[in-house]
Amino acid sequence: MLPPNHPQTIRVQRIADHLIAAACDDTNYGPRRLSARIRRPFDGIHWTVGVVDAGGYVTGFSTATGDIVVSTGLLWCLRQDDAVAAVLGHEVGHVIARHSEKRARNWFLAGLLANFAGELLLLHDDAPPEDRAAARSEWQSLFMRPCYRSQEYEADRLGLLLLAAAGYDPRASPPMYRKLGEMGADAAADDVDATHPPSAKRAERLSEAKVMDQALELHREAALYGKGAAARGSWTWMTRKFYGNAEFHVPVHEKTNSGT
């Protein structure tokens, strides 16, 4: 992890602070409270935000306890603060929607279904124990995939509203996902363990008029209340200074965390 006084740590914490503050201060956005728009409670969370020096890997994740981590590779890849805010907003969305807790419950239920499916449809009495366990794991992953993907789409939508409420441009979110997809962030189409939907599909959903129009309306309201980018300044110069023209790539997403 980079130290707290590292410029990139300061930059990420600064952006995350804006997003979290916008979520908590939900009385300042016109006639409708922000909590009514995102329909999620977000108090009582102890937030920590950090940057990991992962070389060329582009990654970010969050935990149930409010820990958010992004990599130096991600910060180099996404030079603009609006794009970084889109990633952080997505991770904040995972936390306030309690996705990790729901995932643990659904994983248990998927395990019960996997046991039933394995015994009924796939396994024979003479199958080796290791084959039976592997088959149950495959069934469990298959049953969990709709849950994983539904949570990713929900975090995308919540993140879009949060970054708009914080005064960042929500139109930066769809291109961010397209860029990550072009870099190879998507799993293979036949990968039953894939927890994330295709990046192009995520960008398409966020670009839909009924979704983006709501975010842009919130962005305009935020500007009226002094949450715009002009008051924050830009940190783009810092990424160029520290990372130059380095090459970066994307690792496989971990199943245990809510990855970007």
mmCIF file with all atom_site columns, C-alpha atoms in Angstrom, residues 46-254:
data_model
loop_
_atom_site.group_PDB
_atom_site.id
_atom_site.type_symbol
_atom_site.label_atom_id
_atom_site.label_alt_id
_atom_site.label_comp_id
_atom_site.label_asym_id
_atom_site.label_entity_id
_atom_site.label_seq_id
_atom_site.pdbx_PDB_ins_code
_atom_site.Cartn_x
_atom_site.Cartn_y
_atom_site.Cartn_z
_atom_site.occupancy
_atom_site.B_iso_or_equiv
_atom_site.pdbx_formal_charge
_atom_site.auth_seq_id
_atom_site.auth_comp_id
_atom_site.auth_asym_id
_atom_site.auth_atom_id
_atom_site.pdbx_PDB_model_num
ATOM 1   C CA . HIS A 1 46  ? -16.347 3.197   8.703   1.00 0.00 ? 46  HIS A CA 1
ATOM 2   C CA . TRP A 1 47  ? -14.673 4.122   5.424   1.00 0.00 ? 47  TRP A CA 1
ATOM 3   C CA . THR A 1 48  ? -11.010 3.570   4.556   1.00 0.00 ? 48  THR A CA 1
ATOM 4   C CA . VAL A 1 49  ? -9.569  4.347   1.133   1.00 0.00 ? 49  VAL A CA 1
ATOM 5   C CA . GLY A 1 50  ? -6.109  3.392   -0.102  1.00 0.00 ? 50  GLY A CA 1
ATOM 6   C CA . VAL A 1 51  ? -3.924  2.795   -3.145  1.00 0.00 ? 51  VAL A CA 1
ATOM 7   C CA . VAL A 1 52  ? -1.917  -0.364  -3.714  1.00 0.00 ? 52  VAL A CA 1
ATOM 8   C CA . ASP A 1 53  ? 1.268   -0.316  -5.791  1.00 0.00 ? 53  ASP A CA 1
ATOM 9   C CA . ALA A 1 54  ? 0.426   -3.296  -8.006  1.00 0.00 ? 54  ALA A CA 1
ATOM 10  C CA . GLY A 1 55  ? 2.830   -2.565  -10.825 1.00 0.00 ? 55  GLY A CA 1
ATOM 11  C CA . GLY A 1 56  ? 0.988   -2.751  -14.128 1.00 0.00 ? 56  GLY A CA 1
ATOM 12  C CA . TYR A 1 57  ? -2.211  -4.317  -12.826 1.00 0.00 ? 57  TYR A CA 1
ATOM 13  C CA . VAL A 1 58  ? -5.453  -2.376  -13.211 1.00 0.00 ? 58  VAL A CA 1
ATOM 14  C CA . THR A 1 59  ? -7.796  -3.291  -10.392 1.00 0.00 ? 59  THR A CA 1
ATOM 15  C CA . GLY A 1 60  ? -10.055 -1.973  -7.669  1.00 0.00 ? 60  GLY A CA 1
ATOM 16  C CA . PHE A 1 61  ? -12.224 -3.579  -5.029  1.00 0.00 ? 61  PHE A CA 1
ATOM 17  C CA . SER A 1 62  ? -14.244 -2.944  -1.896  1.00 0.00 ? 62  SER A CA 1
ATOM 18  C CA . THR A 1 63  ? -15.119 -4.935  1.210   1.00 0.00 ? 63  THR A CA 1
ATOM 19  C CA . ALA A 1 64  ? -18.202 -5.198  3.406   1.00 0.00 ? 64  ALA A CA 1
ATOM 20  C CA . THR A 1 65  ? -16.550 -3.080  6.110   1.00 0.00 ? 65  THR A CA 1
ATOM 21  C CA . GLY A 1 66  ? -16.102 -0.021  3.892   1.00 0.00 ? 66  GLY A CA 1
ATOM 22  C CA . ASP A 1 67  ? -12.520 -0.572  2.703   1.00 0.00 ? 67  ASP A CA 1
ATOM 23  C CA . ILE A 1 68  ? -11.898 0.629   -0.849  1.00 0.00 ? 68  ILE A CA 1
ATOM 24  C CA . VAL A 1 69  ? -8.635  -0.045  -2.677  1.00 0.00 ? 69  VAL A CA 1
ATOM 25  C CA . VAL A 1 70  ? -7.523  0.881   -6.187  1.00 0.00 ? 70  VAL A CA 1
ATOM 26  C CA . SER A 1 71  ? -4.215  0.185   -7.901  1.00 0.00 ? 71  SER A CA 1
ATOM 27  C CA . THR A 1 72  ? -1.620  2.562   -9.245  1.00 0.00 ? 72  THR A CA 1
ATOM 28  C CA . GLY A 1 73  ? -2.188  0.959   -12.653 1.00 0.00 ? 73  GLY A CA 1
ATOM 29  C CA . LEU A 1 74  ? -5.827  1.987   -12.589 1.00 0.00 ? 74  LEU A CA 1
ATOM 30  C CA . LEU A 1 75  ? -4.893  5.569   -11.741 1.00 0.00 ? 75  LEU A CA 1
ATOM 31  C CA . TRP A 1 76  ? -2.443  5.690   -14.616 1.00 0.00 ? 76  TRP A CA 1
ATOM 32  C CA . CYS A 1 77  ? -4.991  4.251   -17.024 1.00 0.00 ? 77  CYS A CA 1
ATOM 33  C CA . LEU A 1 78  ? -7.761  6.652   -15.956 1.00 0.00 ? 78  LEU A CA 1
ATOM 34  C CA . ARG A 1 79  ? -6.071  10.043  -16.009 1.00 0.00 ? 79  ARG A CA 1
ATOM 35  C CA . GLN A 1 80  ? -9.148  12.223  -15.416 1.00 0.00 ? 80  GLN A CA 1
ATOM 36  C CA . ASP A 1 81  ? -10.677 12.652  -11.964 1.00 0.00 ? 81  ASP A CA 1
ATOM 37  C CA . ASP A 1 82  ? -14.174 12.094  -13.386 1.00 0.00 ? 82  ASP A CA 1
ATOM 38  C CA . ALA A 1 83  ? -13.167 8.604   -14.574 1.00 0.00 ? 83  ALA A CA 1
ATOM 39  C CA . VAL A 1 84  ? -11.554 7.757   -11.227 1.00 0.00 ? 84  VAL A CA 1
ATOM 40  C CA . ALA A 1 85  ? -14.708 8.996   -9.504  1.00 0.00 ? 85  ALA A CA 1
ATOM 41  C CA . ALA A 1 86  ? -16.717 6.569   -11.661 1.00 0.00 ? 86  ALA A CA 1
ATOM 42  C CA . VAL A 1 87  ? -14.643 3.644   -10.330 1.00 0.00 ? 87  VAL A CA 1
ATOM 43  C CA . LEU A 1 88  ? -14.779 4.822   -6.724  1.00 0.00 ? 88  LEU A CA 1
ATOM 44  C CA . GLY A 1 89  ? -18.500 5.551   -6.993  1.00 0.00 ? 89  GLY A CA 1
ATOM 45  C CA . HIS A 1 90  ? -19.057 1.981   -8.171  1.00 0.00 ? 90  HIS A CA 1
ATOM 46  C CA . GLU A 1 91  ? -17.173 0.626   -5.144  1.00 0.00 ? 91  GLU A CA 1
ATOM 47  C CA . VAL A 1 92  ? -19.023 2.934   -2.745  1.00 0.00 ? 92  VAL A CA 1
ATOM 48  C CA . GLY A 1 93  ? -22.213 1.626   -4.361  1.00 0.00 ? 93  GLY A CA 1
ATOM 49  C CA . HIS A 1 94  ? -21.210 -1.950  -3.506  1.00 0.00 ? 94  HIS A CA 1
ATOM 50  C CA . VAL A 1 95  ? -20.670 -1.004  0.134   1.00 0.00 ? 95  VAL A CA 1
ATOM 51  C CA . ILE A 1 96  ? -23.849 1.000   0.725   1.00 0.00 ? 96  ILE A CA 1
ATOM 52  C CA . ALA A 1 97  ? -25.936 -1.693  -0.994  1.00 0.00 ? 97  ALA A CA 1
ATOM 53  C CA . ARG A 1 98  ? -24.452 -4.305  1.393   1.00 0.00 ? 98  ARG A CA 1
ATOM 54  C CA . HIS A 1 99  ? -23.564 -6.531  -1.536  1.00 0.00 ? 99  HIS A CA 1
ATOM 55  C CA . SER A 1 100 ? -20.975 -8.605  0.329   1.00 0.00 ? 100 SER A CA 1
ATOM 56  C CA . GLU A 1 101 ? -23.517 -9.553  2.987   1.00 0.00 ? 101 GLU A CA 1
ATOM 57  C CA . LYS A 1 102 ? -26.138 -10.453 0.401   1.00 0.00 ? 102 LYS A CA 1
ATOM 58  C CA . ARG A 1 103 ? -23.558 -12.401 -1.589  1.00 0.00 ? 103 ARG A CA 1
ATOM 59  C CA . ALA A 1 104 ? -22.679 -14.560 1.404   1.00 0.00 ? 104 ALA A CA 1
ATOM 60  C CA . ARG A 1 105 ? -26.347 -15.409 1.948   1.00 0.00 ? 105 ARG A CA 1
ATOM 61  C CA . ASN A 1 106 ? -26.918 -16.163 -1.721  1.00 0.00 ? 106 ASN A CA 1
ATOM 62  C CA . TRP A 1 107 ? -23.750 -18.269 -1.867  1.00 0.00 ? 107 TRP A CA 1
ATOM 63  C CA . PHE A 1 108 ? -25.190 -20.510 0.853   1.00 0.00 ? 108 PHE A CA 1
ATOM 64  C CA . LEU A 1 109 ? -28.488 -20.864 -1.009  1.00 0.00 ? 109 LEU A CA 1
ATOM 65  C CA . ALA A 1 110 ? -26.650 -21.538 -4.263  1.00 0.00 ? 110 ALA A CA 1
ATOM 66  C CA . GLY A 1 111 ? -24.713 -24.277 -2.468  1.00 0.00 ? 111 GLY A CA 1
ATOM 67  C CA . LEU A 1 112 ? -27.965 -25.996 -1.511  1.00 0.00 ? 112 LEU A CA 1
ATOM 68  C CA . LEU A 1 113 ? -29.175 -25.813 -5.095  1.00 0.00 ? 113 LEU A CA 1
ATOM 69  C CA . ALA A 1 114 ? -25.816 -27.089 -6.337  1.00 0.00 ? 114 ALA A CA 1
ATOM 70  C CA . ASN A 1 115 ? -26.020 -30.119 -4.075  1.00 0.00 ? 115 ASN A CA 1
ATOM 71  C CA . PHE A 1 116 ? -29.491 -30.895 -5.373  1.00 0.00 ? 116 PHE A CA 1
ATOM 72  C CA . ALA A 1 117 ? -28.543 -30.384 -9.024  1.00 0.00 ? 117 ALA A CA 1
ATOM 73  C CA . GLY A 1 118 ? -25.372 -32.430 -8.654  1.00 0.00 ? 118 GLY A CA 1
ATOM 74  C CA . GLU A 1 119 ? -27.129 -35.383 -7.086  1.00 0.00 ? 119 GLU A CA 1
ATOM 75  C CA . LEU A 1 120 ? -30.078 -35.266 -9.457  1.00 0.00 ? 120 LEU A CA 1
ATOM 76  C CA . LEU A 1 121 ? -28.572 -34.363 -12.799 1.00 0.00 ? 121 LEU A CA 1
ATOM 77  C CA . LEU A 1 122 ? -24.877 -35.016 -12.911 1.00 0.00 ? 122 LEU A CA 1
ATOM 78  C CA . LEU A 1 123 ? -23.258 -37.317 -10.400 1.00 0.00 ? 123 LEU A CA 1
ATOM 79  C CA . HIS A 1 124 ? -23.313 -41.090 -10.086 1.00 0.00 ? 124 HIS A CA 1
ATOM 80  C CA . ASP A 1 125 ? -22.894 -43.069 -6.897  1.00 0.00 ? 125 ASP A CA 1
ATOM 81  C CA . ASP A 1 126 ? -19.532 -44.372 -8.074  1.00 0.00 ? 126 ASP A CA 1
ATOM 82  C CA . ALA A 1 127 ? -18.090 -40.929 -8.900  1.00 0.00 ? 127 ALA A CA 1
ATOM 83  C CA . PRO A 1 128 ? -14.861 -40.069 -7.006  1.00 0.00 ? 128 PRO A CA 1
ATOM 84  C CA . PRO A 1 129 ? -15.340 -37.563 -4.156  1.00 0.00 ? 129 PRO A CA 1
ATOM 85  C CA . GLU A 1 130 ? -13.117 -34.987 -5.845  1.00 0.00 ? 130 GLU A CA 1
ATOM 86  C CA . ASP A 1 131 ? -15.267 -35.124 -8.999  1.00 0.00 ? 131 ASP A CA 1
ATOM 87  C CA . ARG A 1 132 ? -18.414 -34.696 -6.950  1.00 0.00 ? 132 ARG A CA 1
ATOM 88  C CA . ALA A 1 133 ? -16.942 -31.667 -5.154  1.00 0.00 ? 133 ALA A CA 1
ATOM 89  C CA . ALA A 1 134 ? -15.747 -30.107 -8.416  1.00 0.00 ? 134 ALA A CA 1
ATOM 90  C CA . ALA A 1 135 ? -19.166 -30.568 -10.003 1.00 0.00 ? 135 ALA A CA 1
ATOM 91  C CA . ARG A 1 136 ? -20.932 -29.010 -7.022  1.00 0.00 ? 136 ARG A CA 1
ATOM 92  C CA . SER A 1 137 ? -18.564 -26.035 -7.209  1.00 0.00 ? 137 SER A CA 1
ATOM 93  C CA . GLU A 1 138 ? -19.333 -25.563 -10.904 1.00 0.00 ? 138 GLU A CA 1
ATOM 94  C CA . TRP A 1 139 ? -23.077 -25.676 -10.265 1.00 0.00 ? 139 TRP A CA 1
ATOM 95  C CA . GLN A 1 140 ? -22.724 -23.223 -7.377  1.00 0.00 ? 140 GLN A CA 1
ATOM 96  C CA . SER A 1 141 ? -20.784 -20.762 -9.540  1.00 0.00 ? 141 SER A CA 1
ATOM 97  C CA . LEU A 1 142 ? -23.379 -21.107 -12.280 1.00 0.00 ? 142 LEU A CA 1
ATOM 98  C CA . PHE A 1 143 ? -26.253 -20.372 -9.898  1.00 0.00 ? 143 PHE A CA 1
ATOM 99  C CA . MET A 1 144 ? -24.401 -17.371 -8.440  1.00 0.00 ? 144 MET A CA 1
ATOM 100 C CA . ARG A 1 145 ? -23.614 -15.684 -11.742 1.00 0.00 ? 145 ARG A CA 1
ATOM 101 C CA . PRO A 1 146 ? -26.991 -13.863 -12.041 1.00 0.00 ? 146 PRO A CA 1
ATOM 102 C CA . CYS A 1 147 ? -26.524 -12.563 -8.482  1.00 0.00 ? 147 CYS A CA 1
ATOM 103 C CA . TYR A 1 148 ? -23.004 -11.325 -9.206  1.00 0.00 ? 148 TYR A CA 1
ATOM 104 C CA . ARG A 1 149 ? -24.024 -9.576  -12.385 1.00 0.00 ? 149 ARG A CA 1
ATOM 105 C CA . SER A 1 150 ? -27.148 -8.042  -10.888 1.00 0.00 ? 150 SER A CA 1
ATOM 106 C CA . GLN A 1 151 ? -25.013 -6.552  -8.111  1.00 0.00 ? 151 GLN A CA 1
ATOM 107 C CA . GLU A 1 152 ? -22.517 -5.153  -10.607 1.00 0.00 ? 152 GLU A CA 1
ATOM 108 C CA . TYR A 1 153 ? -25.266 -3.435  -12.560 1.00 0.00 ? 153 TYR A CA 1
ATOM 109 C CA . GLU A 1 154 ? -26.755 -2.040  -9.353  1.00 0.00 ? 154 GLU A CA 1
ATOM 110 C CA . ALA A 1 155 ? -23.363 -0.719  -8.186  1.00 0.00 ? 155 ALA A CA 1
ATOM 111 C CA . ASP A 1 156 ? -22.895 0.869   -11.608 1.00 0.00 ? 156 ASP A CA 1
ATOM 112 C CA . ARG A 1 157 ? -26.192 2.743   -11.259 1.00 0.00 ? 157 ARG A CA 1
ATOM 113 C CA . LEU A 1 158 ? -25.575 3.803   -7.666  1.00 0.00 ? 158 LEU A CA 1
ATOM 114 C CA . GLY A 1 159 ? -22.049 4.925   -8.537  1.00 0.00 ? 159 GLY A CA 1
ATOM 115 C CA . LEU A 1 160 ? -23.347 6.984   -11.451 1.00 0.00 ? 160 LEU A CA 1
ATOM 116 C CA . LEU A 1 161 ? -25.731 8.876   -9.165  1.00 0.00 ? 161 LEU A CA 1
ATOM 117 C CA . LEU A 1 162 ? -23.110 9.339   -6.460  1.00 0.00 ? 162 LEU A CA 1
ATOM 118 C CA . LEU A 1 163 ? -20.489 10.815  -8.768  1.00 0.00 ? 163 LEU A CA 1
ATOM 119 C CA . ALA A 1 164 ? -23.127 13.122  -10.251 1.00 0.00 ? 164 ALA A CA 1
ATOM 120 C CA . ALA A 1 165 ? -24.175 14.240  -6.766  1.00 0.00 ? 165 ALA A CA 1
ATOM 121 C CA . ALA A 1 166 ? -20.536 14.933  -5.925  1.00 0.00 ? 166 ALA A CA 1
ATOM 122 C CA . GLY A 1 167 ? -20.219 17.234  -8.934  1.00 0.00 ? 167 GLY A CA 1
ATOM 123 C CA . TYR A 1 168 ? -18.302 14.867  -11.226 1.00 0.00 ? 168 TYR A CA 1
ATOM 124 C CA . ASP A 1 169 ? -19.444 14.390  -14.796 1.00 0.00 ? 169 ASP A CA 1
ATOM 125 C CA . PRO A 1 170 ? -21.557 11.201  -15.043 1.00 0.00 ? 170 PRO A CA 1
ATOM 126 C CA . ARG A 1 171 ? -20.863 11.045  -18.774 1.00 0.00 ? 171 ARG A CA 1
ATOM 127 C CA . ALA A 1 172 ? -17.332 9.866   -17.897 1.00 0.00 ? 172 ALA A CA 1
ATOM 128 C CA . SER A 1 173 ? -18.660 6.542   -16.604 1.00 0.00 ? 173 SER A CA 1
ATOM 129 C CA . PRO A 1 174 ? -19.624 4.716   -19.847 1.00 0.00 ? 174 PRO A CA 1
ATOM 130 C CA . PRO A 1 175 ? -16.296 5.503   -21.596 1.00 0.00 ? 175 PRO A CA 1
ATOM 131 C CA . MET A 1 176 ? -14.438 4.284   -18.503 1.00 0.00 ? 176 MET A CA 1
ATOM 132 C CA . TYR A 1 177 ? -16.061 0.846   -18.782 1.00 0.00 ? 177 TYR A CA 1
ATOM 133 C CA . ARG A 1 178 ? -15.443 0.719   -22.521 1.00 0.00 ? 178 ARG A CA 1
ATOM 134 C CA . LYS A 1 179 ? -11.780 1.496   -21.939 1.00 0.00 ? 179 LYS A CA 1
ATOM 135 C CA . LEU A 1 180 ? -11.395 -1.248  -19.347 1.00 0.00 ? 180 LEU A CA 1
ATOM 136 C CA . GLY A 1 181 ? -13.097 -3.668  -21.707 1.00 0.00 ? 181 GLY A CA 1
ATOM 137 C CA . GLU A 1 182 ? -10.724 -2.755  -24.521 1.00 0.00 ? 182 GLU A CA 1
ATOM 138 C CA . MET A 1 183 ? -7.811  -3.458  -22.197 1.00 0.00 ? 183 MET A CA 1
ATOM 139 C CA . GLY A 1 184 ? -9.009  -7.031  -21.687 1.00 0.00 ? 184 GLY A CA 1
ATOM 140 C CA . ALA A 1 185 ? -10.793 -6.743  -18.351 1.00 0.00 ? 185 ALA A CA 1
ATOM 141 C CA . ASP A 1 186 ? -13.674 -8.984  -19.440 1.00 0.00 ? 186 ASP A CA 1
ATOM 142 C CA . ALA A 1 187 ? -13.651 -12.703 -18.738 1.00 0.00 ? 187 ALA A CA 1
ATOM 143 C CA . ALA A 1 188 ? -14.198 -15.228 -21.523 1.00 0.00 ? 188 ALA A CA 1
ATOM 144 C CA . ALA A 1 189 ? -17.808 -15.626 -22.609 1.00 0.00 ? 189 ALA A CA 1
ATOM 145 C CA . ASP A 1 190 ? -17.885 -19.302 -21.541 1.00 0.00 ? 190 ASP A CA 1
ATOM 146 C CA . ASP A 1 191 ? -16.331 -18.712 -18.098 1.00 0.00 ? 191 ASP A CA 1
ATOM 147 C CA . VAL A 1 192 ? -18.929 -19.912 -15.561 1.00 0.00 ? 192 VAL A CA 1
ATOM 148 C CA . ASP A 1 193 ? -16.954 -18.256 -12.746 1.00 0.00 ? 193 ASP A CA 1
ATOM 149 C CA . ALA A 1 194 ? -17.169 -14.793 -14.354 1.00 0.00 ? 194 ALA A CA 1
ATOM 150 C CA . THR A 1 195 ? -18.644 -12.404 -11.797 1.00 0.00 ? 195 THR A CA 1
ATOM 151 C CA . HIS A 1 196 ? -18.760 -9.285  -13.964 1.00 0.00 ? 196 HIS A CA 1
ATOM 152 C CA . PRO A 1 197 ? -20.911 -8.605  -17.042 1.00 0.00 ? 197 PRO A CA 1
ATOM 153 C CA . PRO A 1 198 ? -19.203 -7.459  -20.261 1.00 0.00 ? 198 PRO A CA 1
ATOM 154 C CA . SER A 1 199 ? -17.885 -3.924  -19.985 1.00 0.00 ? 199 SER A CA 1
ATOM 155 C CA . ALA A 1 200 ? -19.585 -2.913  -23.230 1.00 0.00 ? 200 ALA A CA 1
ATOM 156 C CA . LYS A 1 201 ? -22.950 -3.991  -21.810 1.00 0.00 ? 201 LYS A CA 1
ATOM 157 C CA . ARG A 1 202 ? -22.339 -2.023  -18.627 1.00 0.00 ? 202 ARG A CA 1
ATOM 158 C CA . ALA A 1 203 ? -21.474 1.078   -20.648 1.00 0.00 ? 203 ALA A CA 1
ATOM 159 C CA . GLU A 1 204 ? -24.587 0.581   -22.769 1.00 0.00 ? 204 GLU A CA 1
ATOM 160 C CA . ARG A 1 205 ? -26.855 0.387   -19.726 1.00 0.00 ? 205 ARG A CA 1
ATOM 161 C CA . LEU A 1 206 ? -25.384 3.522   -18.165 1.00 0.00 ? 206 LEU A CA 1
ATOM 162 C CA . SER A 1 207 ? -25.808 5.386   -21.460 1.00 0.00 ? 207 SER A CA 1
ATOM 163 C CA . GLU A 1 208 ? -29.545 4.702   -21.629 1.00 0.00 ? 208 GLU A CA 1
ATOM 164 C CA . ALA A 1 209 ? -31.505 7.928   -21.596 1.00 0.00 ? 209 ALA A CA 1
ATOM 165 C CA . LYS A 1 210 ? -33.609 7.149   -18.515 1.00 0.00 ? 210 LYS A CA 1
ATOM 166 C CA . VAL A 1 211 ? -30.445 6.383   -16.515 1.00 0.00 ? 211 VAL A CA 1
ATOM 167 C CA . MET A 1 212 ? -28.136 9.108   -17.771 1.00 0.00 ? 212 MET A CA 1
ATOM 168 C CA . ASP A 1 213 ? -30.821 11.812  -17.755 1.00 0.00 ? 213 ASP A CA 1
ATOM 169 C CA . GLN A 1 214 ? -31.436 11.201  -14.056 1.00 0.00 ? 214 GLN A CA 1
ATOM 170 C CA . ALA A 1 215 ? -27.703 11.464  -13.350 1.00 0.00 ? 215 ALA A CA 1
ATOM 171 C CA . LEU A 1 216 ? -27.348 14.646  -15.408 1.00 0.00 ? 216 LEU A CA 1
ATOM 172 C CA . GLU A 1 217 ? -30.287 16.208  -13.577 1.00 0.00 ? 217 GLU A CA 1
ATOM 173 C CA . LEU A 1 218 ? -28.599 15.410  -10.278 1.00 0.00 ? 218 LEU A CA 1
ATOM 174 C CA . HIS A 1 219 ? -25.318 16.799  -11.626 1.00 0.00 ? 219 HIS A CA 1
ATOM 175 C CA . ARG A 1 220 ? -26.995 20.093  -12.487 1.00 0.00 ? 220 ARG A CA 1
ATOM 176 C CA . GLU A 1 221 ? -28.535 20.300  -9.028  1.00 0.00 ? 221 GLU A CA 1
ATOM 177 C CA . ALA A 1 222 ? -25.146 19.600  -7.448  1.00 0.00 ? 222 ALA A CA 1
ATOM 178 C CA . ALA A 1 223 ? -23.632 22.473  -9.431  1.00 0.00 ? 223 ALA A CA 1
ATOM 179 C CA . LEU A 1 224 ? -26.262 24.792  -8.005  1.00 0.00 ? 224 LEU A CA 1
ATOM 180 C CA . TYR A 1 225 ? -25.144 23.864  -4.509  1.00 0.00 ? 225 TYR A CA 1
ATOM 181 C CA . GLY A 1 226 ? -21.420 24.381  -5.128  1.00 0.00 ? 226 GLY A CA 1
ATOM 182 C CA . LYS A 1 227 ? -20.363 20.772  -5.707  1.00 0.00 ? 227 LYS A CA 1
ATOM 183 C CA . GLY A 1 228 ? -18.854 21.344  -9.154  1.00 0.00 ? 228 GLY A CA 1
ATOM 184 C CA . ALA A 1 229 ? -15.359 20.571  -10.387 1.00 0.00 ? 229 ALA A CA 1
ATOM 185 C CA . ALA A 1 230 ? -14.234 24.196  -10.459 1.00 0.00 ? 230 ALA A CA 1
ATOM 186 C CA . ALA A 1 231 ? -13.870 24.259  -6.675  1.00 0.00 ? 231 ALA A CA 1
ATOM 187 C CA . ARG A 1 232 ? -11.726 21.123  -6.615  1.00 0.00 ? 232 ARG A CA 1
ATOM 188 C CA . GLY A 1 233 ? -9.001  21.717  -9.163  1.00 0.00 ? 233 GLY A CA 1
ATOM 189 C CA . SER A 1 234 ? -7.384  19.024  -11.293 1.00 0.00 ? 234 SER A CA 1
ATOM 190 C CA . TRP A 1 235 ? -4.896  16.286  -10.378 1.00 0.00 ? 235 TRP A CA 1
ATOM 191 C CA . THR A 1 236 ? -4.334  15.060  -13.928 1.00 0.00 ? 236 THR A CA 1
ATOM 192 C CA . TRP A 1 237 ? -0.804  16.467  -14.036 1.00 0.00 ? 237 TRP A CA 1
ATOM 193 C CA . MET A 1 238 ? 0.211   14.197  -11.174 1.00 0.00 ? 238 MET A CA 1
ATOM 194 C CA . THR A 1 239 ? -0.449  10.956  -13.042 1.00 0.00 ? 239 THR A CA 1
ATOM 195 C CA . ARG A 1 240 ? 1.724   12.098  -15.925 1.00 0.00 ? 240 ARG A CA 1
ATOM 196 C CA . LYS A 1 241 ? 4.519   13.111  -13.565 1.00 0.00 ? 241 LYS A CA 1
ATOM 197 C CA . PHE A 1 242 ? 4.617   9.821   -11.657 1.00 0.00 ? 242 PHE A CA 1
ATOM 198 C CA . TYR A 1 243 ? 3.763   7.215   -14.323 1.00 0.00 ? 243 TYR A CA 1
ATOM 199 C CA . GLY A 1 244 ? 4.766   8.543   -17.728 1.00 0.00 ? 244 GLY A CA 1
ATOM 200 C CA . ASN A 1 245 ? 4.091   6.034   -20.519 1.00 0.00 ? 245 ASN A CA 1
ATOM 201 C CA . ALA A 1 246 ? 4.180   2.775   -18.555 1.00 0.00 ? 246 ALA A CA 1
ATOM 202 C CA . GLU A 1 247 ? 2.290   -0.278  -19.843 1.00 0.00 ? 247 GLU A CA 1
ATOM 203 C CA . PHE A 1 248 ? -0.559  -1.791  -17.838 1.00 0.00 ? 248 PHE A CA 1
ATOM 204 C CA . HIS A 1 249 ? -2.727  -4.888  -17.934 1.00 0.00 ? 249 HIS A CA 1
ATOM 205 C CA . VAL A 1 250 ? -5.741  -6.285  -16.082 1.00 0.00 ? 250 VAL A CA 1
ATOM 206 C CA . PRO A 1 251 ? -5.760  -9.319  -13.735 1.00 0.00 ? 251 PRO A CA 1
ATOM 207 C CA . VAL A 1 252 ? -8.527  -11.838 -13.217 1.00 0.00 ? 252 VAL A CA 1
ATOM 208 C CA . HIS A 1 253 ? -11.162 -10.529 -10.784 1.00 0.00 ? 253 HIS A CA 1
ATOM 209 C CA . GLU A 1 254 ? -11.165 -12.078 -7.316  1.00 0.00 ? 254 GLU A CA 1
#
